[in-house]
Amino acid sequence: DAGITQSPRHKVTETGTPVTLRCHQTENHRYMYWYRQDPGHGLRLIHYSYGVKDTDKGEVSDGYSVSRSKTEDFLLTLESATSSQTSVYFCAISQGLAGETGELFFGEGSRLTVL
Amino acid sequence: KNEVEQSPQNLTAQEGEFITINCSYSVGISALHWLQQHPGGGIVSLFMLSSGKKKHGRLIATINIQEKHSSLHITASHPRDSAVYICAVGTSGSRLTFGEGTQLTVNP
């Protein structure tokens, strides 16, 4: 199994509070992604990174920011959490771009509840 | 209309049956992924393909680029195959469009 860990795995927070989810990899893969999964929707890309300090927006990036200061860590931050951000968040990594040549490896997911 | 349509949405089978899950897409793609999501929520990549056919154990994935269609077959199904199977298509770069998944239940 690819070495990807997400933390925390579960979090309950209140509206308006900041939240940071961490994704850590030991595979030295170039690309890292944050997705959210909600009922009635497929996985949707929030942000991705193509290298240290290189990030770009996905299709549902509003309300989220990311940072990648080291190859192995990719942080997802909700500056001021809202109830619409209640979801399961998955981190994924790939050697090549996921839309082209990169097989994806997923973390175990982080379940976030915003009250 | 979603760019990626999976069928069926739900599938119940008896152990040992041959299973087919279909994925149709509406745009030109550079890669197609099949993923498996376990009841506990973890997601595993099964296949990534851009043409032809791939086989791994009891799983076979095929793709027909001209018809914009892919199938995932499971031979000699087993209760441990019960999971959600997700198709995702890559159009370019980082962008993947995911289907909503097919819930498979295999009864003993």
CSV table of C-alpha atoms in Angstrom, one decimal:
chain,number,residue,atom,x,y,z
A,1,ASP,CA,0.0,0.0,0.0
A,2,ALA,CA,1.1,3.5,-0.8
A,3,GLY,CA,2.2,5.4,2.2
A,4,ILE,CA,-0.4,8.1,2.7
A,5,THR,CA,-1.8,9.2,6.0
A,6,GLN,CA,-4.4,11.8,6.6
A,7,SER,CA,-5.0,13.5,9.9
A,8,PRO,CA,-7.3,14.0,11.7
A,9,ARG,CA,-9.5,11.1,10.5
A,10,HIS,CA,-12.5,12.6,12.2
A,11,LYS,CA,-13.3,16.1,13.3
A,12,VAL,CA,-16.3,17.9,14.5
A,13,THR,CA,-16.1,21.7,14.6
A,14,GLU,CA,-18.3,24.7,14.7
A,15,THR,CA,-19.2,27.2,12.0
A,16,GLY,CA,-16.7,29.9,11.6
A,17,THR,CA,-13.7,28.1,13.1
A,18,PRO,CA,-10.6,27.4,11.1
A,19,VAL,CA,-9.8,23.8,10.2
A,20,THR,CA,-6.6,22.2,8.8
A,21,LEU,CA,-6.4,18.7,7.4
A,22,ARG,CA,-3.0,17.2,6.8
A,23,CYS,CA,-1.9,14.7,4.1
A,24,HIS,CA,1.5,13.1,4.5
A,25,GLN,CA,3.1,10.8,1.9
A,26,THR,CA,6.2,8.7,2.1
A,27,GLU,CA,6.2,7.8,-1.7
A,28,ASN,CA,7.9,10.9,-3.0
A,29,HIS,CA,5.2,11.3,-5.6
A,30,ARG,CA,5.1,14.7,-7.3
A,31,TYR,CA,1.4,15.3,-7.5
A,32,MET,CA,-1.0,15.6,-4.5
A,33,TYR,CA,-4.7,16.2,-4.6
A,34,TRP,CA,-7.5,17.0,-2.2
A,35,TYR,CA,-11.0,15.8,-3.1
A,36,ARG,CA,-14.3,15.9,-1.3
A,37,GLN,CA,-16.9,13.2,-1.5
A,38,ASP,CA,-20.6,14.0,-0.9
A,39,PRO,CA,-23.8,11.9,-1.4
A,40,GLY,CA,-25.1,12.4,-4.9
A,41,HIS,CA,-21.8,13.7,-6.2
A,42,GLY,CA,-18.8,11.9,-7.5
A,43,LEU,CA,-15.4,12.8,-6.0
A,44,ARG,CA,-14.7,16.5,-6.7
A,45,LEU,CA,-11.3,18.1,-6.9
A,46,ILE,CA,-10.7,21.0,-4.4
A,47,HIS,CA,-7.0,21.8,-5.1
A,48,TYR,CA,-3.9,20.0,-6.3
A,49,SER,CA,-0.2,20.4,-6.1
A,50,TYR,CA,2.4,19.7,-8.8
A,51,GLY,CA,5.4,20.4,-6.6
A,52,VAL,CA,6.7,22.2,-3.6
A,53,LYS,CA,4.9,25.6,-3.4
A,54,ASP,CA,3.1,24.8,-6.7
A,55,THR,CA,-0.6,24.5,-6.3
A,56,ASP,CA,-3.7,25.1,-8.4
A,57,LYS,CA,-7.4,25.2,-8.0
A,58,GLY,CA,-9.9,22.5,-8.7
A,59,GLU,CA,-13.6,22.6,-9.5
A,60,VAL,CA,-14.7,23.3,-5.9
A,61,SER,CA,-12.0,25.5,-4.4
A,62,ASP,CA,-14.0,28.3,-2.9
A,63,GLY,CA,-13.6,28.5,0.8
A,64,TYR,CA,-10.4,26.3,0.8
A,65,SER,CA,-6.7,27.1,0.7
A,66,VAL,CA,-3.8,24.7,0.5
A,67,SER,CA,-0.1,24.7,1.1
A,68,ARG,CA,2.8,22.5,0.2
A,69,SER,CA,6.1,23.4,1.9
A,70,LYS,CA,7.6,20.0,1.6
A,71,THR,CA,7.2,17.2,-0.9
A,72,GLU,CA,5.6,14.9,1.6
A,73,ASP,CA,3.0,17.2,3.1
A,74,PHE,CA,-0.1,18.8,1.6
A,75,LEU,CA,-2.3,20.8,3.9
A,76,LEU,CA,-5.9,21.8,3.3
A,77,THR,CA,-7.3,24.7,5.3
A,78,LEU,CA,-10.8,25.9,5.7
A,79,GLU,CA,-10.3,29.5,6.9
A,80,SER,CA,-13.8,29.7,8.3
A,81,ALA,CA,-15.7,26.5,8.2
A,82,THR,CA,-19.3,26.4,7.0
A,83,SER,CA,-22.0,23.6,7.2
A,84,SER,CA,-21.7,23.1,3.4
A,85,GLN,CA,-18.1,22.0,4.0
A,86,THR,CA,-19.3,19.0,6.0
A,87,SER,CA,-18.0,16.2,3.9
A,88,VAL,CA,-15.4,13.4,3.6
A,89,TYR,CA,-12.1,14.6,2.4
A,90,PHE,CA,-9.7,12.4,0.6
A,91,CYS,CA,-6.0,13.1,-0.2
A,92,ALA,CA,-4.5,11.3,-3.2
A,93,ILE,CA,-1.1,11.2,-4.8
A,94,SER,CA,0.3,10.2,-8.2
A,95,GLN,CA,3.6,10.1,-10.0
A,96,GLY,CA,2.1,11.4,-13.3
A,97,LEU,CA,-0.9,13.7,-13.7
A,98,ALA,CA,-4.1,11.9,-12.8
A,99,GLY,CA,-5.9,13.0,-15.9
A,100,GLU,CA,-3.2,11.7,-18.2
A,101,THR,CA,-0.8,9.0,-16.9
A,102,GLY,CA,-0.9,9.0,-13.2
A,103,GLU,CA,-2.4,6.1,-11.2
A,104,LEU,CA,-4.0,7.5,-8.0
A,105,PHE,CA,-3.3,6.3,-4.5
A,106,PHE,CA,-5.7,7.5,-1.9
A,107,GLY,CA,-5.5,8.2,1.8
A,108,GLU,CA,-8.1,6.8,4.2
A,109,GLY,CA,-10.2,9.9,4.3
A,110,SER,CA,-11.1,12.5,6.9
A,111,ARG,CA,-14.7,13.0,7.9
A,112,LEU,CA,-15.4,16.6,8.8
A,113,THR,CA,-18.6,17.7,10.4
A,114,VAL,CA,-19.3,21.4,10.7
A,115,LEU,CA,-22.1,22.2,13.2
B,1,LYS,CA,-26.0,15.5,-18.1
B,2,ASN,CA,-23.0,14.2,-16.2
B,3,GLU,CA,-19.9,13.6,-18.3
B,4,VAL,CA,-19.5,10.2,-16.7
B,5,GLU,CA,-22.5,7.8,-16.4
B,6,GLN,CA,-22.2,4.5,-14.6
B,7,SER,CA,-24.7,1.6,-14.8
B,8,PRO,CA,-26.2,0.0,-12.9
B,9,GLN,CA,-26.3,2.2,-9.8
B,10,ASN,CA,-26.9,-0.8,-7.7
B,11,LEU,CA,-26.2,-4.4,-8.4
B,12,THR,CA,-26.8,-7.5,-6.3
B,13,ALA,CA,-25.3,-10.8,-7.3
B,14,GLN,CA,-24.9,-14.3,-6.0
B,15,GLU,CA,-21.4,-15.6,-5.2
B,16,GLY,CA,-19.8,-17.1,-8.3
B,17,GLU,CA,-21.7,-14.9,-10.8
B,18,PHE,CA,-20.0,-13.0,-13.6
B,19,ILE,CA,-20.5,-9.2,-13.0
B,20,THR,CA,-20.3,-6.3,-15.5
B,21,ILE,CA,-20.3,-2.7,-14.5
B,22,ASN,CA,-20.5,-0.1,-17.3
B,23,CYS,CA,-19.1,3.4,-17.7
B,24,SER,CA,-20.0,5.8,-20.5
B,25,TYR,CA,-18.5,9.2,-21.0
B,26,SER,CA,-19.2,12.1,-23.3
B,27,VAL,CA,-15.9,13.7,-24.0
B,28,GLY,CA,-12.6,12.7,-25.4
B,29,ILE,CA,-10.3,11.3,-22.8
B,30,SER,CA,-6.7,10.6,-22.2
B,31,ALA,CA,-7.1,8.1,-19.4
B,32,LEU,CA,-9.8,6.1,-17.6
B,33,HIS,CA,-9.6,4.9,-14.0
B,34,TRP,CA,-11.5,2.2,-12.2
B,35,LEU,CA,-11.5,2.6,-8.4
B,36,GLN,CA,-12.9,0.4,-5.6
B,37,GLN,CA,-14.3,2.0,-2.4
B,38,HIS,CA,-14.5,-0.4,0.5
B,39,PRO,CA,-17.4,-0.4,3.0
B,40,GLY,CA,-15.1,1.3,5.4
B,41,GLY,CA,-14.5,4.1,3.0
B,42,GLY,CA,-11.0,3.5,1.7
B,43,ILE,CA,-10.4,3.9,-2.0
B,44,VAL,CA,-8.1,1.7,-4.0
B,45,SER,CA,-7.1,2.1,-7.7
B,46,LEU,CA,-7.9,-1.0,-9.7
B,47,PHE,CA,-7.0,0.0,-13.2
B,48,MET,CA,-5.9,2.9,-15.3
B,49,LEU,CA,-6.2,2.4,-19.0
B,50,SER,CA,-6.3,4.4,-22.2
B,51,SER,CA,-6.9,1.6,-24.7
B,52,GLY,CA,-7.7,-2.1,-25.0
B,53,LYS,CA,-8.0,-4.3,-22.0
B,54,LYS,CA,-6.3,-5.0,-18.7
B,55,LYS,CA,-6.6,-8.0,-16.4
B,56,HIS,CA,-5.7,-8.4,-12.7
B,57,GLY,CA,-6.7,-11.6,-11.0
B,58,ARG,CA,-10.5,-11.9,-11.4
B,59,LEU,CA,-10.9,-8.4,-12.6
B,60,ILE,CA,-10.9,-7.3,-16.2
B,61,ALA,CA,-11.3,-3.8,-17.5
B,62,THR,CA,-11.9,-2.9,-21.2
B,63,ILE,CA,-12.3,0.4,-23.0
B,64,ASN,CA,-13.7,1.3,-26.4
B,65,ILE,CA,-12.4,4.7,-27.3
B,66,GLN,CA,-14.6,5.1,-30.4
B,67,GLU,CA,-17.8,4.2,-28.4
B,68,LYS,CA,-16.7,6.2,-25.3
B,69,HIS,CA,-17.4,3.2,-23.1
B,70,SER,CA,-15.6,1.1,-20.6
B,71,SER,CA,-16.6,-2.0,-18.7
B,72,LEU,CA,-15.3,-3.6,-15.5
B,73,HIS,CA,-15.9,-7.3,-15.3
B,74,ILE,CA,-15.6,-9.5,-12.2
B,75,THR,CA,-15.4,-13.2,-12.7
B,76,ALA,CA,-16.4,-15.8,-10.0
B,77,SER,CA,-17.6,-13.0,-7.8
B,78,HIS,CA,-17.1,-13.3,-4.0
B,79,PRO,CA,-18.7,-11.5,-1.0
B,80,ARG,CA,-15.4,-9.7,-0.4
B,81,ASP,CA,-16.0,-8.0,-3.8
B,82,SER,CA,-18.9,-6.1,-2.3
B,83,ALA,CA,-17.9,-2.4,-2.6
B,84,VAL,CA,-18.6,0.7,-4.6
B,85,TYR,CA,-16.9,0.7,-8.0
B,86,ILE,CA,-16.1,4.2,-9.4
B,87,CYS,CA,-15.2,5.1,-12.9
B,88,ALA,CA,-13.2,8.3,-13.5
B,89,VAL,CA,-12.1,9.9,-16.8
B,90,GLY,CA,-9.2,12.1,-17.4
B,91,THR,CA,-9.5,14.8,-20.0
B,92,SER,CA,-6.3,16.6,-19.5
B,93,GLY,CA,-3.8,17.6,-16.9
B,94,SER,CA,-5.0,17.1,-13.3
B,95,ARG,CA,-8.7,17.0,-14.2
B,96,LEU,CA,-10.6,13.8,-13.5
B,97,THR,CA,-14.4,13.6,-13.7
B,98,PHE,CA,-15.8,10.9,-11.4
B,99,GLY,CA,-18.9,8.8,-11.8
B,100,GLU,CA,-21.2,8.5,-8.8
B,101,GLY,CA,-20.3,4.8,-8.4
B,102,THR,CA,-21.9,1.4,-8.6
B,103,GLN,CA,-22.8,-0.2,-5.3
B,104,LEU,CA,-22.1,-4.0,-5.7
B,105,THR,CA,-23.4,-6.5,-3.2
B,106,VAL,CA,-22.4,-10.1,-3.6
B,107,ASN,CA,-24.3,-12.5,-1.4
B,108,PRO,CA,-22.9,-15.9,-0.3
